[in-house]
C-alpha cells in the first residue's frame, strides 16, 4: 500500500475540520460525522479547540482509498498559529487549499498560497460551502485567478449554488483549461499554436504533470457538510498528487513535526519517516539545532510505535507517520539521521510579552509549564525575565489567549500577560575585544582567564562561537561554560534586545588547577563579554512587514496617506476597473494601527494582508 501525506490548509472558518471529518467518514475511518459546533470532531480533540471551535494544533488521521493510504494533517487556520502550519508543510506530499464559496479569498489564503507555490508543493483547491446563501461559482474563479494565481483548472462546477439543492457536476478540460496549461506546458503551447489541437488525453497528461510540479492547481467545488463534490476531490488527490518514490534501504531519516504532552511528563512525538525503517524498542538518536547555533542530540528507545492508519504495525516504514513514545526530551524540529524536508518558510514571531503568575506561590510552576509548552512550540522562546516573569515570543493576541487558557486548564495556573510589544534585535556595529587574567597574587576575583572578541557575522548567520585558543588548553567543562554563557549573555544587548548575527571568538584562556571551577568561567565571561560588546557597539533593528492592500477605487488617497504616516515604503501599485492593489513594507509596530483604520477608510471593503519580511535599522534605539 502506498501512502500520501496530505495537508488541509485554509483561512479560519473555511471548513477544514468539517472537510477532514467528511473525508474520514466517507473513507470508512469513522462511523459518524463529528461537528465543530458540538465539539466532537476527530481531530480537534483538545478542550480549548472544542470550546473555541478552532484548530490550534496539527492533527493526523488516516483513511484508505484502494491501494492508497491517505494521512490527513489538519492544520490551524488562524494566522497566530502559523508555526504549526510551517511544521506540517515539512512532511507533506501534497496539499488541499480550502476556500469558502461565500467569503472567497481571504488574507490568510494568500499567505498560504504564496508559500505553497514557493515550495512547489502539489496543491489542489476545494471551494467549500456551495450550498450556503451567497455562494459564488464563476465569479469566485475569477477572484482566485486575480488574487491567488492565474494557473488554476476547474475540474468540477457547482449548479444551484447558494441553495440547499446545490450539486456538483464534472467539468471537461475546455479551451480555457488548454490556454491555462499552455502558459506552463511547452507541449500544449506547441499544439495550440502549430496544431493539431491537443486531445483530451494529452490535456489530462499535461494537467497531471504540471500539478505534480506545483505549477498548476486543479479546482473542485463542493460542500464538506453536505458531502457534495468530496468524492471528486478524493479522486483528484489520489490521481494527481504524485506518490513519493520508494527510497533505497538505509539508515532511518525523518522529522518530528509535532509533540504532545502526556501523563507523568511523558511525550508523544509524531515522526514522518523519509527513509529506512524504525521498529519497536529501537534506539533512536535525534539531532537538534539549538537557537544559538549549537547542535545537540537526544536519544532513547521507541517504547511504543503507533503507525497512523496501521493499527498493530510493528515498524514504521518510509513515507509513513507514527506516534512514538519513550524518547524523553524529544522536541518539535528534531531530526532523525541527517534529516529531510523543507526549510522553515515563515519568519519567527515579532511580538514579545512577559508572563507572571497571579499567585506568587505558582511562579516556579508557571516557569516549568511555559518551558514545557515551548518544547511543543520552540518558536515561543520561553526565557527567564526580571522579577520572576518569563518572556515569550508570539505571533498574535489569539495565541496569547489560547496560552492563558492552556495554563489554566492543563496546569491549574492563572497567568497574567503584559501587553505585547514588538521585539527588536541588535547586531554588532564593529569589532571589540576584552580580556581578564587570573590574579594569582592577592586574588579577589575569579580563578579564570578569559579573552573574547566580538564582531559582526554575515546577515542571517545567527549566533556563532569560535576559538583562537588551542583546543584542549582548557578542560571541556570550562570551554562549555564559556560558550553557554556567551550565548545566554547576548540575549540582552546594550539596548536590552537580543543580539544576533554575531561571531564571538575566545582569544585567551587559562585556569589554575585545582582551584578553578566552571563557575569561575560562568562568572567572568559576562564581564569580559560586556566590555568587548561595548567596544564593538551595537545597532538596533526593528522588524518590518510586507503588505498588500486591496482598496476600492475611491479609497486610494486616504489609505495611502495613512500608510505614509505610518512609515510605509510603497512598492507596486496597480489599478483595475473596480479596485487598487497597493504593496510595500512598513514597520511591524505600525501594522496594528493600519489594520484598525482600514475598515473605516474603505467603508469595510478593504482587504489587508501582511507578513514578517525581515528588519531594518532603527534610528532611535532603546527598549
Coordinates of C-alpha atoms in Angstrom, one line a residue:
X1 CA 0.0 0.0 0.0
X2 CA 1.3 3.5 -0.9
X3 CA 1.0 6.4 1.5
X4 CA 0.2 10.1 0.7
X5 CA 0.6 12.7 3.4
X6 CA -1.8 15.5 2.6
X7 CA -2.3 18.7 4.4
X8 CA -5.6 20.6 4.6
X9 CA -4.9 24.4 4.8
X10 CA -7.2 27.3 4.8
X11 CA -8.1 30.6 6.5
X12 CA -10.1 30.3 9.7
X13 CA -13.7 29.1 9.4
X14 CA -13.3 27.9 5.8
X15 CA -14.4 24.4 7.0
X16 CA -11.1 22.5 7.3
X17 CA -12.1 20.3 10.2
X18 CA -15.5 19.6 8.7
X19 CA -13.8 18.5 5.5
X20 CA -11.5 16.3 7.5
X21 CA -14.5 14.7 9.2
X22 CA -16.2 14.1 5.8
X23 CA -13.1 12.5 4.3
X24 CA -12.7 10.2 7.2
X25 CA -16.4 9.3 7.3
X26 CA -16.6 8.7 3.5
X27 CA -13.3 6.7 3.7
X28 CA -14.7 4.4 6.5
X29 CA -12.3 5.6 9.2
X30 CA -15.1 6.9 11.5
X31 CA -18.7 5.7 11.8
X32 CA -20.3 9.1 12.4
X33 CA -19.6 12.7 11.4
X34 CA -18.4 14.9 14.2
X35 CA -19.4 18.6 14.5
X36 CA -17.3 21.6 15.2
X37 CA -20.2 23.2 17.0
X38 CA -20.8 20.1 19.1
X39 CA -17.1 19.8 19.9
X40 CA -16.9 16.1 19.0
X41 CA -14.7 16.1 15.9
X42 CA -11.9 13.5 15.5
X43 CA -9.0 16.0 15.0
X44 CA -10.0 18.9 17.2
X45 CA -9.8 16.8 20.4
X46 CA -8.3 19.4 22.8
X47 CA -10.6 21.1 25.3
X48 CA -9.6 24.6 24.1
X49 CA -10.1 23.6 20.5
X50 CA -13.6 22.3 21.3
X51 CA -14.5 25.4 23.3
X52 CA -13.3 27.9 20.7
X53 CA -14.2 25.9 17.6
X54 CA -10.8 26.5 16.0
X55 CA -7.8 24.2 15.3
X56 CA -4.8 25.1 17.4
X57 CA -2.6 22.1 16.9
X58 CA -2.0 20.0 13.8
X59 CA -3.7 16.6 14.0
X60 CA -3.2 13.4 11.9
X61 CA -5.8 10.9 10.8
X62 CA -5.9 8.4 8.0
X63 CA -8.3 6.6 5.6
X64 CA -7.7 4.3 2.7
X65 CA -8.7 4.6 -1.0
X66 CA -8.0 1.4 -2.9
X67 CA -4.3 0.8 -2.5
X68 CA -3.5 4.3 -1.2
X69 CA -3.5 5.3 2.5
X70 CA -4.1 9.0 2.8
X71 CA -2.8 10.6 6.0
X72 CA -4.7 13.8 6.6
X73 CA -2.9 16.6 8.5
X74 CA -5.5 19.1 9.7
X75 CA -3.7 22.4 10.3
X76 CA -4.7 25.6 12.2
X77 CA -6.3 28.3 10.1
X78 CA -5.7 31.3 12.3
X79 CA -2.5 33.3 11.5
X80 CA -1.4 33.3 15.1
X81 CA -0.7 29.6 14.8
X82 CA 1.3 29.8 11.6
X83 CA 4.2 27.9 13.2
X84 CA 2.0 24.8 13.4
X85 CA 1.3 25.1 9.6
X86 CA 5.1 25.5 9.0
X87 CA 5.9 22.3 10.7
X88 CA 3.1 20.5 8.8
X89 CA 4.5 21.7 5.4
X90 CA 7.8 19.9 6.1
X91 CA 6.1 16.5 6.0
X92 CA 3.6 16.8 3.2
X93 CA 3.5 15.2 -0.2
X94 CA 0.7 17.5 -1.3
X95 CA -1.9 19.9 0.0
X96 CA -5.6 20.8 -0.3
X97 CA -6.1 24.6 -0.1
X98 CA -9.7 25.2 1.1
X99 CA -11.7 28.3 0.3
X100 CA -15.2 29.3 1.2
X101 CA -17.6 29.9 -1.7
X102 CA -19.1 32.7 0.3
X103 CA -16.1 34.5 1.8
X104 CA -13.8 33.7 -1.1
X105 CA -10.1 34.6 -1.0
X106 CA -9.0 35.8 2.4
X107 CA -5.7 37.3 3.6
X108 CA -4.5 34.0 5.2
X109 CA -5.4 32.2 2.0
X110 CA -3.0 34.4 0.1
X111 CA -0.3 33.8 2.7
X112 CA -0.7 30.1 2.4
X113 CA -0.8 30.1 -1.4
X114 CA 2.4 32.2 -1.7
X115 CA 4.2 29.6 0.5
X116 CA 2.8 26.6 -1.3
X117 CA 3.8 28.0 -4.7
X118 CA 7.2 28.9 -3.4
X119 CA 7.6 25.3 -2.2
X120 CA 6.2 24.0 -5.5
X121 CA 4.1 21.6 -3.4
X122 CA 1.4 19.8 -5.4
X123 CA -1.8 21.6 -4.4
X124 CA -5.5 21.1 -5.2
X125 CA -8.1 23.7 -4.3
X126 CA -11.5 22.9 -2.8
X127 CA -14.2 25.5 -2.8
X128 CA -16.4 24.7 0.1
X129 CA -19.9 25.7 1.2
X130 CA -21.5 25.8 -2.2
X131 CA -24.9 25.2 -0.5
X132 CA -24.7 28.3 1.6
X133 CA -26.5 31.5 0.8
X134 CA -24.2 33.9 -1.1
X135 CA -22.0 31.1 -2.6
X136 CA -20.3 32.0 -5.8
X137 CA -19.0 30.0 -8.8
X138 CA -17.6 31.6 -11.9
X139 CA -17.2 34.9 -10.1
X140 CA -15.1 33.2 -7.4
X141 CA -12.9 31.5 -10.1
X142 CA -12.2 34.9 -11.5
X143 CA -11.2 36.1 -8.0
X144 CA -8.9 33.2 -7.5
X145 CA -7.2 33.9 -10.8
X146 CA -6.8 37.5 -9.9
X147 CA -5.8 37.3 -6.2
X148 CA -4.2 33.9 -5.8
X149 CA -2.8 32.5 -9.1
X150 CA -3.9 32.5 -12.7
X151 CA -2.8 28.9 -13.1
X152 CA -6.0 27.1 -12.0
X153 CA -8.0 24.5 -13.9
X154 CA -11.5 23.8 -12.6
X155 CA -12.5 20.1 -12.8
X156 CA -16.0 20.4 -11.4
X157 CA -18.7 23.0 -11.4
X158 CA -21.4 23.9 -8.9
X159 CA -25.0 24.0 -10.0
X160 CA -27.8 25.8 -8.0
X161 CA -25.1 27.4 -5.9
X162 CA -26.3 29.2 -2.7
X163 CA -29.2 26.9 -2.2
X164 CA -29.8 23.6 -0.3
X165 CA -30.1 21.9 -3.8
X166 CA -26.6 22.7 -4.8
X167 CA -24.8 19.9 -6.6
X168 CA -21.6 19.2 -8.4
X169 CA -21.0 18.0 -12.0
X170 CA -17.8 17.2 -13.9
X171 CA -16.2 20.0 -15.9
X172 CA -14.3 18.9 -19.0
X173 CA -10.9 20.3 -20.0
X174 CA -12.1 23.0 -22.3
X175 CA -10.3 25.7 -24.3
X176 CA -9.9 27.9 -21.2
X177 CA -8.1 25.0 -19.4
X178 CA -6.0 24.4 -22.5
X179 CA -5.0 28.0 -22.5
X180 CA -4.0 27.9 -18.9
X181 CA -1.9 24.8 -19.4
X182 CA -0.3 26.3 -22.4
X183 CA 1.2 29.0 -20.2
X184 CA 3.2 26.4 -18.3
X185 CA 3.5 23.4 -20.6
X186 CA 5.5 23.8 -23.8
X187 CA 3.9 20.7 -25.4
X188 CA 0.4 22.1 -25.0
X189 CA 1.5 25.5 -26.3
X190 CA 3.1 24.0 -29.4
X191 CA -0.1 22.0 -30.1
X192 CA -2.3 25.1 -29.8
X193 CA 0.0 27.2 -32.0
X194 CA 1.0 24.7 -34.7
X195 CA -1.7 22.1 -34.4
X196 CA -3.2 19.7 -34.3
X197 CA -5.1 20.8 -31.1
X198 CA -4.3 18.7 -28.0
X199 CA -6.5 15.8 -27.4
X200 CA -8.4 15.3 -24.0
X201 CA -5.9 12.6 -23.1
X202 CA -2.9 15.0 -23.8
X203 CA -4.5 17.7 -21.7
X204 CA -5.1 15.3 -18.9
X205 CA -1.5 14.1 -19.0
X206 CA -0.3 17.7 -19.0
X207 CA -2.5 18.6 -16.1
X208 CA -1.1 15.7 -14.1
X209 CA 2.5 16.6 -14.8
X210 CA 2.0 20.3 -14.0
X211 CA 0.0 19.6 -10.9
X212 CA 2.8 17.3 -9.7
X213 CA 5.4 20.0 -10.1
X214 CA 3.2 22.6 -8.3
X215 CA 2.8 25.0 -11.2
X216 CA -1.0 24.3 -11.9
X217 CA -3.7 23.9 -9.4
X218 CA -6.9 21.9 -10.1
X219 CA -10.1 23.3 -8.5
X220 CA -13.0 21.3 -7.1
X221 CA -16.4 22.7 -5.8
X222 CA -18.4 21.1 -3.1
X223 CA -19.7 21.1 0.5
X224 CA -18.0 19.3 3.4
X225 CA -21.1 19.2 5.4
X226 CA -23.4 18.0 2.7
X227 CA -20.8 15.8 1.0
X228 CA -21.2 17.2 -2.5
X229 CA -18.0 17.1 -4.5
X230 CA -15.9 15.3 -1.9
X231 CA -15.6 12.1 -3.8
X232 CA -14.3 14.0 -6.8
X233 CA -11.8 15.7 -4.6
X234 CA -10.6 12.3 -3.2
X235 CA -10.2 11.0 -6.8
X236 CA -8.1 14.1 -7.6
X237 CA -5.9 13.7 -4.6
X238 CA -5.1 10.0 -5.4
X239 CA -4.7 10.6 -9.1
X240 CA -3.0 14.0 -9.4
X241 CA -0.7 14.2 -6.3
X242 CA 2.3 12.0 -7.1
X243 CA 3.2 9.2 -4.8
X244 CA 6.6 9.6 -3.2
X245 CA 9.4 7.5 -4.7
X246 CA 10.4 4.5 -2.6
X247 CA 13.7 5.3 -1.1
X248 CA 16.6 2.8 -1.1
X249 CA 17.2 0.9 2.1
X250 CA 19.4 2.6 4.5
X251 CA 19.6 4.4 7.9
X252 CA 16.3 5.9 9.1
X253 CA 15.8 9.6 8.3
X254 CA 12.9 11.6 9.4
X255 CA 11.4 14.7 11.1
X256 CA 9.5 15.3 14.3
X257 CA 6.8 17.8 13.4
X258 CA 4.6 17.6 16.5
X259 CA 4.9 16.8 20.2
X260 CA 2.1 16.2 22.6
X261 CA 2.4 16.0 26.4
X262 CA 1.1 13.0 28.3
X263 CA 0.6 11.9 31.9
X264 CA 3.6 11.9 34.2
X265 CA 5.7 14.1 31.9
X266 CA 5.7 11.6 29.0
X267 CA 5.7 12.9 25.4
X268 CA 4.3 11.6 22.2
X269 CA 6.4 12.6 19.2
X270 CA 4.9 12.5 15.6
X271 CA 7.6 11.3 13.3
X272 CA 7.5 11.4 9.5
X273 CA 10.0 8.9 8.1
X274 CA 11.7 9.7 4.8
X275 CA 14.0 6.7 4.5
X276 CA 14.8 3.4 6.3
X277 CA 12.7 1.7 9.0
X278 CA 12.0 2.1 12.7
X279 CA 11.0 -0.8 14.9
X280 CA 9.5 -1.1 18.4
X281 CA 12.1 -0.6 21.1
X282 CA 14.7 0.5 18.6
X283 CA 17.2 3.0 19.9
X284 CA 16.9 6.4 18.1
X285 CA 19.1 9.4 18.1
X286 CA 17.6 12.7 17.1
X287 CA 19.7 15.7 16.1
X288 CA 18.7 19.2 17.2
X289 CA 19.9 22.6 16.1
X290 CA 19.6 25.0 19.0
X291 CA 18.6 28.6 18.6
X292 CA 22.2 29.7 19.4
X293 CA 23.5 27.6 16.5
X294 CA 24.8 24.6 18.5
X295 CA 23.9 21.0 17.6
X296 CA 22.8 18.6 20.3
X297 CA 21.5 15.1 20.4
X298 CA 18.6 13.4 22.1
X299 CA 18.4 9.6 22.4
X300 CA 16.0 7.0 23.6
X301 CA 14.1 3.9 22.7
X302 CA 10.8 3.8 20.8
X303 CA 8.9 2.1 23.7
X304 CA 5.7 2.3 21.7
X305 CA 5.2 2.9 18.0
X306 CA 1.7 3.6 16.7
X307 CA 1.8 3.9 12.9
X308 CA -1.0 6.2 11.7
X309 CA -3.7 4.2 9.9
X310 CA -1.9 0.9 10.6
X311 CA -3.0 -0.4 14.0
X312 CA -0.8 -3.3 15.2
X313 CA 2.1 -2.4 12.9
X314 CA 5.4 -3.5 14.3
X315 CA 7.5 -1.0 12.4
X316 CA 7.4 2.4 10.7
X317 CA 8.4 2.4 7.1
X318 CA 9.5 5.2 4.8
X319 CA 6.7 7.6 3.8
X320 CA 4.6 6.9 6.8
X321 CA 3.9 8.8 10.1
X322 CA 3.9 7.3 13.6
X323 CA 3.3 8.4 17.2
X324 CA 6.4 7.4 19.2
X325 CA 6.7 7.3 23.0
X326 CA 9.7 6.7 25.0
X327 CA 12.3 9.2 23.8
X328 CA 12.5 11.7 26.7
X329 CA 13.3 15.3 25.8
X330 CA 12.4 15.0 22.1
X331 CA 11.2 18.3 20.6
X332 CA 9.5 19.7 17.6
X333 CA 12.0 20.1 14.7
X334 CA 14.3 17.3 15.9
X335 CA 15.8 15.2 13.0
X336 CA 16.3 11.5 12.9
X337 CA 19.5 10.8 10.9
X338 CA 20.6 13.6 8.7
X339 CA 17.0 14.9 8.4
X340 CA 15.0 15.8 5.4
X341 CA 12.1 18.1 4.4
X342 CA 11.7 21.7 3.6
X343 CA 13.5 24.5 5.3
X344 CA 11.3 26.8 7.5
X345 CA 9.3 29.2 5.4
X346 CA 7.8 31.5 8.0
X347 CA 9.7 34.3 9.8
X348 CA 9.9 34.0 13.6
X349 CA 7.4 35.8 15.9
X350 CA 7.8 39.5 16.2
X351 CA 5.8 40.1 19.3
X352 CA 7.1 39.7 22.9
X353 CA 5.2 39.5 26.1
X354 CA 6.0 39.0 29.8
X355 CA 4.1 36.4 31.8
X356 CA 3.7 36.3 35.6
X357 CA 1.7 34.0 37.9
X358 CA -1.1 35.8 39.6
X359 CA -0.4 33.8 42.7
X360 CA 3.3 34.3 43.6
X361 CA 3.5 30.7 45.0
X362 CA 2.9 29.4 41.5
X363 CA 5.8 31.3 39.9
X364 CA 8.0 28.2 39.7
X365 CA 5.2 26.1 38.4
X366 CA 4.5 28.7 35.7
X367 CA 8.1 28.7 34.6
X368 CA 8.1 24.9 34.3
X369 CA 4.8 24.9 32.4
X370 CA 6.0 27.5 29.9
X371 CA 9.2 25.6 29.3
X372 CA 7.1 22.5 28.6
X373 CA 4.9 24.5 26.2
X374 CA 8.0 25.9 24.5
X375 CA 9.2 22.4 23.8
X376 CA 5.9 21.8 21.9
X377 CA 6.4 25.1 20.1
X378 CA 10.1 26.1 20.2
X379 CA 9.3 29.5 18.5
X380 CA 7.8 30.6 21.8
X381 CA 11.4 31.0 23.1
X382 CA 10.4 31.0 26.8
X383 CA 13.3 32.7 28.6
X384 CA 13.6 34.0 32.3
X385 CA 13.0 37.7 32.7
X386 CA 13.0 40.1 35.6
X387 CA 11.0 39.8 38.9
X388 CA 10.1 36.1 38.4
X389 CA 8.5 36.7 35.0
X390 CA 9.1 34.8 31.8
X391 CA 9.5 36.3 28.3
X392 CA 7.6 34.7 25.4
X393 CA 7.5 35.3 21.7
X394 CA 4.1 35.3 20.0
X395 CA 2.5 35.8 16.6
X396 CA -0.6 37.5 17.9
X397 CA -3.2 38.1 20.6
X398 CA -5.3 35.0 19.9
X399 CA -2.2 32.9 20.6
X400 CA -1.8 34.7 23.9
X401 CA -5.5 33.9 24.8
X402 CA -5.0 30.3 24.0
X403 CA -1.8 30.1 26.1
X404 CA -3.6 31.6 29.1
X405 CA -6.5 29.1 28.7
X406 CA -4.0 26.2 28.4
X407 CA -2.1 27.3 31.5
X408 CA -5.4 27.5 33.5
X409 CA -7.0 24.2 32.2
X410 CA -3.9 21.9 31.9
X411 CA -1.7 23.2 34.7
X412 CA -4.1 25.0 37.1
X413 CA -2.1 28.3 36.8
X414 CA -3.7 31.7 36.5
X415 CA -1.3 33.7 34.5
X416 CA -1.1 37.5 33.8
X417 CA 0.2 38.6 30.4
X418 CA 1.6 42.1 29.9
X419 CA 0.6 44.0 26.8
X420 CA 2.6 42.7 23.8
X421 CA 5.3 44.8 22.2
X422 CA 7.3 44.4 19.0
X423 CA 10.6 42.6 19.5
X424 CA 13.7 44.3 18.2
X425 CA 17.2 42.8 17.6
X426 CA 20.7 44.1 18.0
X427 CA 23.7 43.4 15.8
X428 CA 27.3 44.3 16.5
X429 CA 28.3 47.5 14.8
X430 CA 32.1 46.8 14.8
X431 CA 34.7 44.7 16.5
X432 CA 35.6 44.9 20.2
X433 CA 38.0 42.9 22.4
X434 CA 38.5 42.5 26.1
X435 CA 40.2 40.1 28.5
X436 CA 40.8 39.4 32.1
X437 CA 43.7 37.5 33.7
X438 CA 43.8 35.3 36.8
X439 CA 45.2 37.4 39.7
X440 CA 47.4 34.8 41.3
X441 CA 48.7 37.1 44.0
X442 CA 46.2 38.8 46.3
X443 CA 43.4 37.0 44.4
X444 CA 40.0 38.6 44.9
X445 CA 38.2 37.7 41.7
X446 CA 37.7 34.5 39.6
X447 CA 40.2 31.7 39.1
X448 CA 39.9 32.1 35.3
X449 CA 41.5 33.8 32.4
X450 CA 39.1 34.8 29.6
X451 CA 39.7 36.9 26.4
X452 CA 36.9 37.5 23.9
X453 CA 36.5 39.2 20.6
X454 CA 33.0 40.3 19.4
X455 CA 32.5 41.1 15.7
X456 CA 29.5 41.1 13.3
X457 CA 28.7 38.0 11.3
X458 CA 27.0 37.8 7.9
X459 CA 23.4 38.9 7.9
X460 CA 21.2 36.0 8.8
X461 CA 24.0 33.9 10.1
X462 CA 22.8 33.9 13.7
X463 CA 25.0 33.3 16.7
X464 CA 28.5 31.8 16.3
X465 CA 31.2 30.9 18.8
X466 CA 34.8 30.0 17.7
X467 CA 38.2 29.5 19.2
X468 CA 41.6 31.0 18.6
X469 CA 43.0 29.3 21.6
X470 CA 44.3 25.8 21.3
X471 CA 41.6 23.2 21.8
X472 CA 42.4 21.2 24.9
X473 CA 44.0 24.1 26.7
X474 CA 41.0 24.2 29.0
X475 CA 39.0 21.2 30.4
X476 CA 35.9 20.6 28.3
X477 CA 33.6 21.7 31.1
X478 CA 35.3 25.1 31.2
X479 CA 35.0 25.5 27.4
X480 CA 31.4 24.6 27.6
X481 CA 30.8 27.0 30.4
X482 CA 32.3 29.9 28.4
X483 CA 30.3 29.1 25.2
X484 CA 27.0 28.6 27.0
X485 CA 27.4 31.8 29.0
X486 CA 28.3 33.8 25.9
X487 CA 25.0 32.9 24.2
X488 CA 23.0 33.4 27.3
X489 CA 24.5 36.8 28.0
X490 CA 23.8 38.1 24.5
X491 CA 20.1 37.5 24.9
X492 CA 20.3 41.1 26.3
X493 CA 22.4 43.5 24.3
X494 CA 23.5 47.1 25.1
X495 CA 20.0 48.4 24.4
X496 CA 18.1 45.5 26.1
X497 CA 17.3 43.5 23.0
X498 CA 18.7 40.1 21.9
X499 CA 21.9 40.2 19.9
X500 CA 22.1 38.2 16.6
X501 CA 24.4 37.7 13.7
X502 CA 27.4 37.8 15.9
X503 CA 30.7 36.0 16.0
X504 CA 32.4 35.7 19.4
X505 CA 35.9 34.3 19.5
X506 CA 37.8 33.0 22.5
X507 CA 41.2 34.7 22.2
X508 CA 42.7 33.9 25.6
X509 CA 42.1 31.3 28.3
X510 CA 43.7 29.9 31.4
X511 CA 42.9 28.2 34.7
X512 CA 44.6 27.3 38.0
X513 CA 44.3 23.7 39.0
X514 CA 42.9 22.6 41.2
X515 CA 41.3 25.9 42.2
X516 CA 39.4 26.8 39.1
X517 CA 35.8 25.6 38.5
X518 CA 33.2 26.0 35.7
X519 CA 31.5 28.6 38.0
X520 CA 34.6 30.8 37.7
X521 CA 34.3 30.9 33.9
X522 CA 30.5 31.4 34.1
X523 CA 31.1 34.3 36.4
X524 CA 33.9 36.0 34.5
X525 CA 32.6 35.5 30.9
X526 CA 29.7 38.0 31.1
X527 CA 32.0 40.7 32.5
X528 CA 34.6 40.3 29.7
X529 CA 31.9 39.9 27.0
X530 CA 30.0 43.0 28.1
X531 CA 33.2 45.0 27.9
X532 CA 34.0 43.7 24.4
X533 CA 30.5 44.3 23.3
X534 CA 30.6 47.9 24.5
X535 CA 33.8 48.5 22.5
X536 CA 32.2 46.9 19.4
X537 CA 28.9 48.8 19.8
X538 CA 25.5 47.6 18.5
X539 CA 22.9 48.8 16.1
X540 CA 19.2 48.1 16.9
X541 CA 16.9 46.8 14.1
X542 CA 13.1 46.7 14.1
X543 CA 11.0 44.2 12.3
X544 CA 9.1 45.1 9.1
X545 CA 6.1 43.6 7.4
X546 CA 5.5 43.2 3.7
X547 CA 1.9 44.2 3.0
X548 CA -0.7 44.2 0.2
X549 CA -3.9 46.2 0.4
X550 CA -6.8 45.8 -2.0
X551 CA -8.8 49.0 -1.9
X552 CA -12.0 50.4 -3.5
X553 CA -11.2 53.0 -6.2
X554 CA -12.2 56.0 -4.0
X555 CA -10.1 54.8 -1.0
X556 CA -6.7 55.0 -2.6
X557 CA -5.8 58.5 -1.4
X558 CA -6.9 58.3 2.3
X559 CA -5.3 54.8 2.7
X560 CA -2.0 55.7 1.1
X561 CA -1.9 58.8 3.3
X562 CA -2.5 56.7 6.4
X563 CA 0.2 54.2 5.3
X564 CA 2.7 57.0 4.6
X565 CA 2.1 58.5 8.1
X566 CA 2.9 55.0 9.5
X567 CA 6.3 55.0 7.7
X568 CA 5.3 52.7 4.8
X569 CA 7.6 52.4 1.8
X570 CA 5.5 51.7 -1.3
X571 CA 6.2 49.2 -3.9
X572 CA 3.9 48.3 -6.8
X573 CA 0.5 50.0 -7.1
X574 CA -1.8 48.5 -9.7
X575 CA -5.2 49.9 -10.6
X576 CA -8.1 47.9 -12.0
X577 CA -11.7 48.6 -13.0
X578 CA -13.0 48.0 -9.5
X579 CA -10.1 48.3 -7.1
X580 CA -6.5 49.3 -6.4
X581 CA -3.8 46.9 -5.2
X582 CA -1.1 48.6 -3.1
X583 CA 2.0 46.8 -2.0
X584 CA 5.0 47.8 0.1
X585 CA 6.7 47.4 3.5
X586 CA 6.1 49.2 6.9
X587 CA 7.4 48.8 10.5
X588 CA 5.8 45.9 12.3
X589 CA 4.9 48.3 15.2
X590 CA 2.5 50.2 12.9
X591 CA 0.7 47.2 11.3
X592 CA -2.0 47.2 14.0
X593 CA -2.6 50.9 13.5
X594 CA -3.3 50.3 9.8
X595 CA -5.5 47.2 10.5
X596 CA -7.7 49.3 12.9
X597 CA -8.1 52.2 10.5
X598 CA -8.5 50.3 7.2
X599 CA -12.2 49.4 7.7
X600 CA -13.3 53.0 8.3
X601 CA -11.2 54.3 5.4
X602 CA -12.6 51.8 2.9
X603 CA -16.2 51.5 4.3
X604 CA -15.4 47.9 5.2
X605 CA -14.4 46.9 1.7
X606 CA -10.6 46.9 2.0
X607 CA -8.7 43.7 2.2
X608 CA -5.4 43.6 4.1
X609 CA -2.5 41.1 4.1
X610 CA 0.8 41.3 5.8
X611 CA 3.6 39.1 7.0
X612 CA 7.1 39.5 8.5
X613 CA 9.7 40.5 5.9
X614 CA 12.9 41.0 7.8
X615 CA 14.2 44.0 9.7
X616 CA 15.7 47.4 9.2
X617 CA 18.0 49.7 11.2
X618 CA 16.2 51.7 13.9
X619 CA 17.2 55.3 14.1
X620 CA 16.4 55.8 17.7
X621 CA 17.4 52.6 19.6
X622 CA 16.1 51.8 23.1
X623 CA 13.7 49.5 24.7

